[in-house]
Short mmCIF file of C-alpha atoms in Angstrom, two decimals:
data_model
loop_
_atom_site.label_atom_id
_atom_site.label_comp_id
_atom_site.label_asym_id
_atom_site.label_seq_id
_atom_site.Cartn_x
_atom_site.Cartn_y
_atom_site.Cartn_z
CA UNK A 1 -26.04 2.40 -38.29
CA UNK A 2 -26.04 -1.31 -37.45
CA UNK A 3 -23.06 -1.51 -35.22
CA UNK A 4 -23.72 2.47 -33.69
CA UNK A 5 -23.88 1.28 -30.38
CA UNK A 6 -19.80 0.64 -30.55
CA UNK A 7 -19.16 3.82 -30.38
CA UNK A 8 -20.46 4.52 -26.75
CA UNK A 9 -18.85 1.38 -25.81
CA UNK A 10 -15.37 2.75 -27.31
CA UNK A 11 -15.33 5.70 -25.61
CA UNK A 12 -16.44 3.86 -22.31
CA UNK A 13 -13.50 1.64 -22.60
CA UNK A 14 -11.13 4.93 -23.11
CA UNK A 15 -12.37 7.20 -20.62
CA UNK A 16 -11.91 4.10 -17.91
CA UNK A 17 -8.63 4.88 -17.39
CA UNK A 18 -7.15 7.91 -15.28
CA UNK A 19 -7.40 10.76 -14.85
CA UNK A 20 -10.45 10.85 -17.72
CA UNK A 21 -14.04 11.56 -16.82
CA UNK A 22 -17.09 11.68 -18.43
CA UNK A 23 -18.71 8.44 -17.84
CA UNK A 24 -22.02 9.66 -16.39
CA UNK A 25 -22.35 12.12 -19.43
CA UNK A 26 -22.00 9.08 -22.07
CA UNK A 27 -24.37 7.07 -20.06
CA UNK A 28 -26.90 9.50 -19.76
CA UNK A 29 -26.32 10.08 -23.66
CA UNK A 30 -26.36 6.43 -24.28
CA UNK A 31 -30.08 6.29 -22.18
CA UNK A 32 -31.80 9.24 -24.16
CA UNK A 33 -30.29 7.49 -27.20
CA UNK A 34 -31.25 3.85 -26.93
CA UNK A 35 -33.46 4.07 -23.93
CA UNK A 36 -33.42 2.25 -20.58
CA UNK A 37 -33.16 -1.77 -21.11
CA UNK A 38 -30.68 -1.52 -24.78
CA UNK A 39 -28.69 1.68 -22.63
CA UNK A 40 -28.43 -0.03 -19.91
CA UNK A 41 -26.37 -3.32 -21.86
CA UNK A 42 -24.59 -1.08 -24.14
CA UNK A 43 -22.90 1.21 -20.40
CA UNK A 44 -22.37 -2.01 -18.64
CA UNK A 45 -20.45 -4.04 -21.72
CA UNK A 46 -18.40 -0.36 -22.13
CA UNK A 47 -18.02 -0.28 -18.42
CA UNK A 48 -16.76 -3.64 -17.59
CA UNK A 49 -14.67 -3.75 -20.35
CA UNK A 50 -12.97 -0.50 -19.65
CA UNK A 51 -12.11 -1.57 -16.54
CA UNK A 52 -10.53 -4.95 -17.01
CA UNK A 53 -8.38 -2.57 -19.05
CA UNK A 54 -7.41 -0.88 -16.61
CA UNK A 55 -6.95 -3.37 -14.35
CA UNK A 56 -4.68 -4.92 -16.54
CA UNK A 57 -2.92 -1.61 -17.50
CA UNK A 58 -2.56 -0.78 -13.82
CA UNK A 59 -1.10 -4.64 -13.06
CA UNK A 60 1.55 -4.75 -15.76
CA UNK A 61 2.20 -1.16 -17.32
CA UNK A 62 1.62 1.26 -14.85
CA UNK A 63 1.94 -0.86 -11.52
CA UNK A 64 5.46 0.81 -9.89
CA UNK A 65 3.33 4.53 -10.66
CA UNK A 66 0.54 2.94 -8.30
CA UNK A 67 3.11 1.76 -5.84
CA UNK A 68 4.49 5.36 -5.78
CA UNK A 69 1.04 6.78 -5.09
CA UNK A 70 0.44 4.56 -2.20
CA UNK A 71 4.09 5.46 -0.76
CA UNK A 72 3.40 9.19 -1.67
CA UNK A 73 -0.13 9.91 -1.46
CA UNK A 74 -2.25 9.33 1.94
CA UNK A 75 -5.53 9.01 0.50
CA UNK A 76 -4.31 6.60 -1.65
CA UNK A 77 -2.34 4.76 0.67
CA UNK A 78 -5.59 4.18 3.39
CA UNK A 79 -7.61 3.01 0.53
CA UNK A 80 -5.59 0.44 -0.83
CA UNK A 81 -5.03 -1.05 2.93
CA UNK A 82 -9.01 -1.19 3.28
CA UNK A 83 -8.64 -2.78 0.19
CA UNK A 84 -6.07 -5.44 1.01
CA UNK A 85 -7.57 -6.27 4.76
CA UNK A 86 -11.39 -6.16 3.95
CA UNK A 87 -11.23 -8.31 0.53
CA UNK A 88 -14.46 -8.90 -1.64
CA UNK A 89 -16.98 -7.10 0.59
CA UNK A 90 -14.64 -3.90 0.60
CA UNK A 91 -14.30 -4.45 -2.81
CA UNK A 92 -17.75 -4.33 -3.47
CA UNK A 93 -18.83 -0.81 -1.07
CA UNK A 94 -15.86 1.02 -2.57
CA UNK A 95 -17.27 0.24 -6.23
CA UNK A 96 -20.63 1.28 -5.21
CA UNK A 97 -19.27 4.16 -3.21
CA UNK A 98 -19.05 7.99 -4.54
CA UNK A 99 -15.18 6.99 -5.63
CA UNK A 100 -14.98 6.56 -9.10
CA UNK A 101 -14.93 3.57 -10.20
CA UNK A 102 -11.72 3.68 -12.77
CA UNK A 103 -9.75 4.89 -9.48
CA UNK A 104 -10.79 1.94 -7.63
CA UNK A 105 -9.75 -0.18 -10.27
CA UNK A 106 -5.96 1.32 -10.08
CA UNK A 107 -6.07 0.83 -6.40
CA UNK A 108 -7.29 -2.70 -6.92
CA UNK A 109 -5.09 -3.91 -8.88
CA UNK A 110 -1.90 -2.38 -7.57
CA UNK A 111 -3.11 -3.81 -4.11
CA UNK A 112 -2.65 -7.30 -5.74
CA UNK A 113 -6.83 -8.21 -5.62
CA UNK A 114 -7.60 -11.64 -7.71
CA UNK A 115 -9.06 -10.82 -11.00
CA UNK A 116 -12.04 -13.02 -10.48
CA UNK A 117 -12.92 -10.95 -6.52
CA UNK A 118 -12.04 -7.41 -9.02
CA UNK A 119 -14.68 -8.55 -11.75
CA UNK A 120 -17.21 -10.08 -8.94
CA UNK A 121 -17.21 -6.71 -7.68
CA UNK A 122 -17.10 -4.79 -11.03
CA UNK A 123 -20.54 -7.12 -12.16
CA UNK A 124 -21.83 -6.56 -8.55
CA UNK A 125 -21.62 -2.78 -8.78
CA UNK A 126 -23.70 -2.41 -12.05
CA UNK A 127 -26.91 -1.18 -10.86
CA UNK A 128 -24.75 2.03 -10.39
CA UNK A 129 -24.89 2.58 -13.50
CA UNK A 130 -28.31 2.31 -13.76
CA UNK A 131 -29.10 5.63 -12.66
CA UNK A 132 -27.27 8.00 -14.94
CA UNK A 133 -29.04 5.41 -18.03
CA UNK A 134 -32.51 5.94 -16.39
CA UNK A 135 -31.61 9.69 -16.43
CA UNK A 136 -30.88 9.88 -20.00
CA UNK A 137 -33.89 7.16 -21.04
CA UNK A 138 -36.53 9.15 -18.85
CA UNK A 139 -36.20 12.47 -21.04
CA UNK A 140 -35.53 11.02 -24.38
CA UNK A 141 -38.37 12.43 -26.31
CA UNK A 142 -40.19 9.39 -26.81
CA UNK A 143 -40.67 8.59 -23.45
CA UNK A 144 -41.40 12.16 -22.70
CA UNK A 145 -44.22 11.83 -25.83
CA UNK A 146 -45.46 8.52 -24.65
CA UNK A 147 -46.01 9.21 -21.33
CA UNK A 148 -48.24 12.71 -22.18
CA UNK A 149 -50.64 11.53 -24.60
#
């Protein structure tokens, strides 16, 4: 199928936004499918596109429900004050930091971040992705057959 590789980037975009999960499954899927170097394109184009999405969403649909976490919620509240008084370089650590990503993406964008410092960050933080595609492209069977004779 010629344009296959949509539907991992579909479901990327969809599963961006909170309270979904799944994305490490689909990228290791998307690694034993099309291997490192294609998976690797394929969870990054998904990725950032799911979460300018969400930013988006977050900014103009579901901004006053962000606002009502931060006022309501403690966790949320510290995070999105890191967010506002350390700027890009925060930005950057929290993306590659165990939080996942599509709930940094809420807090960034309810905290009023530029679009260009969110995507900066969002591009920066790719090589965490790069992991759970290696995962999936290191036991795909050809690789498995190629490396053992």
């Amino acid at each position: 199928m010629p344009a296959g590789f949509m539907i991992p980037v579909v479901i990327l975009f969809i599963i961006s936004f909170p309270p979904l999960f799944g994305h490490e499954i689909i990228a290791i899927l998307v690694g034993l499918v099309w291997g490192f170097g294609l998976g690797f394109i394929i969870v990054s184009v998904g990725t950032v596109l799911g979460e300018i999405g969400n930013f988006y969403a977050f900014r103009y649909l579901l901004g006053a429900k962000g606002h009502r976490a931060e006022r309501t919620n403690l966790r949320y509240a510290c995070l999105a004050r890191i967010v506002r008084e350390g700027g890009f370089v925060i930005a950057v650590v929290t993306r590659l930091s165990a939080v996942p990503g599509h709930l940094t993406t809420a807090v960034f964008s309810t905290c009023g971040m530029n679009f260009l410092v969110f995507t900066a960050a969002a591009a920066l933080s790719m090589p965490k992705q790069m992991v759970t595609v290696y995962l999936g492209g290191a036991s795909s069977p050809h690789t498995i057959r190629t490396r053992t004779g």
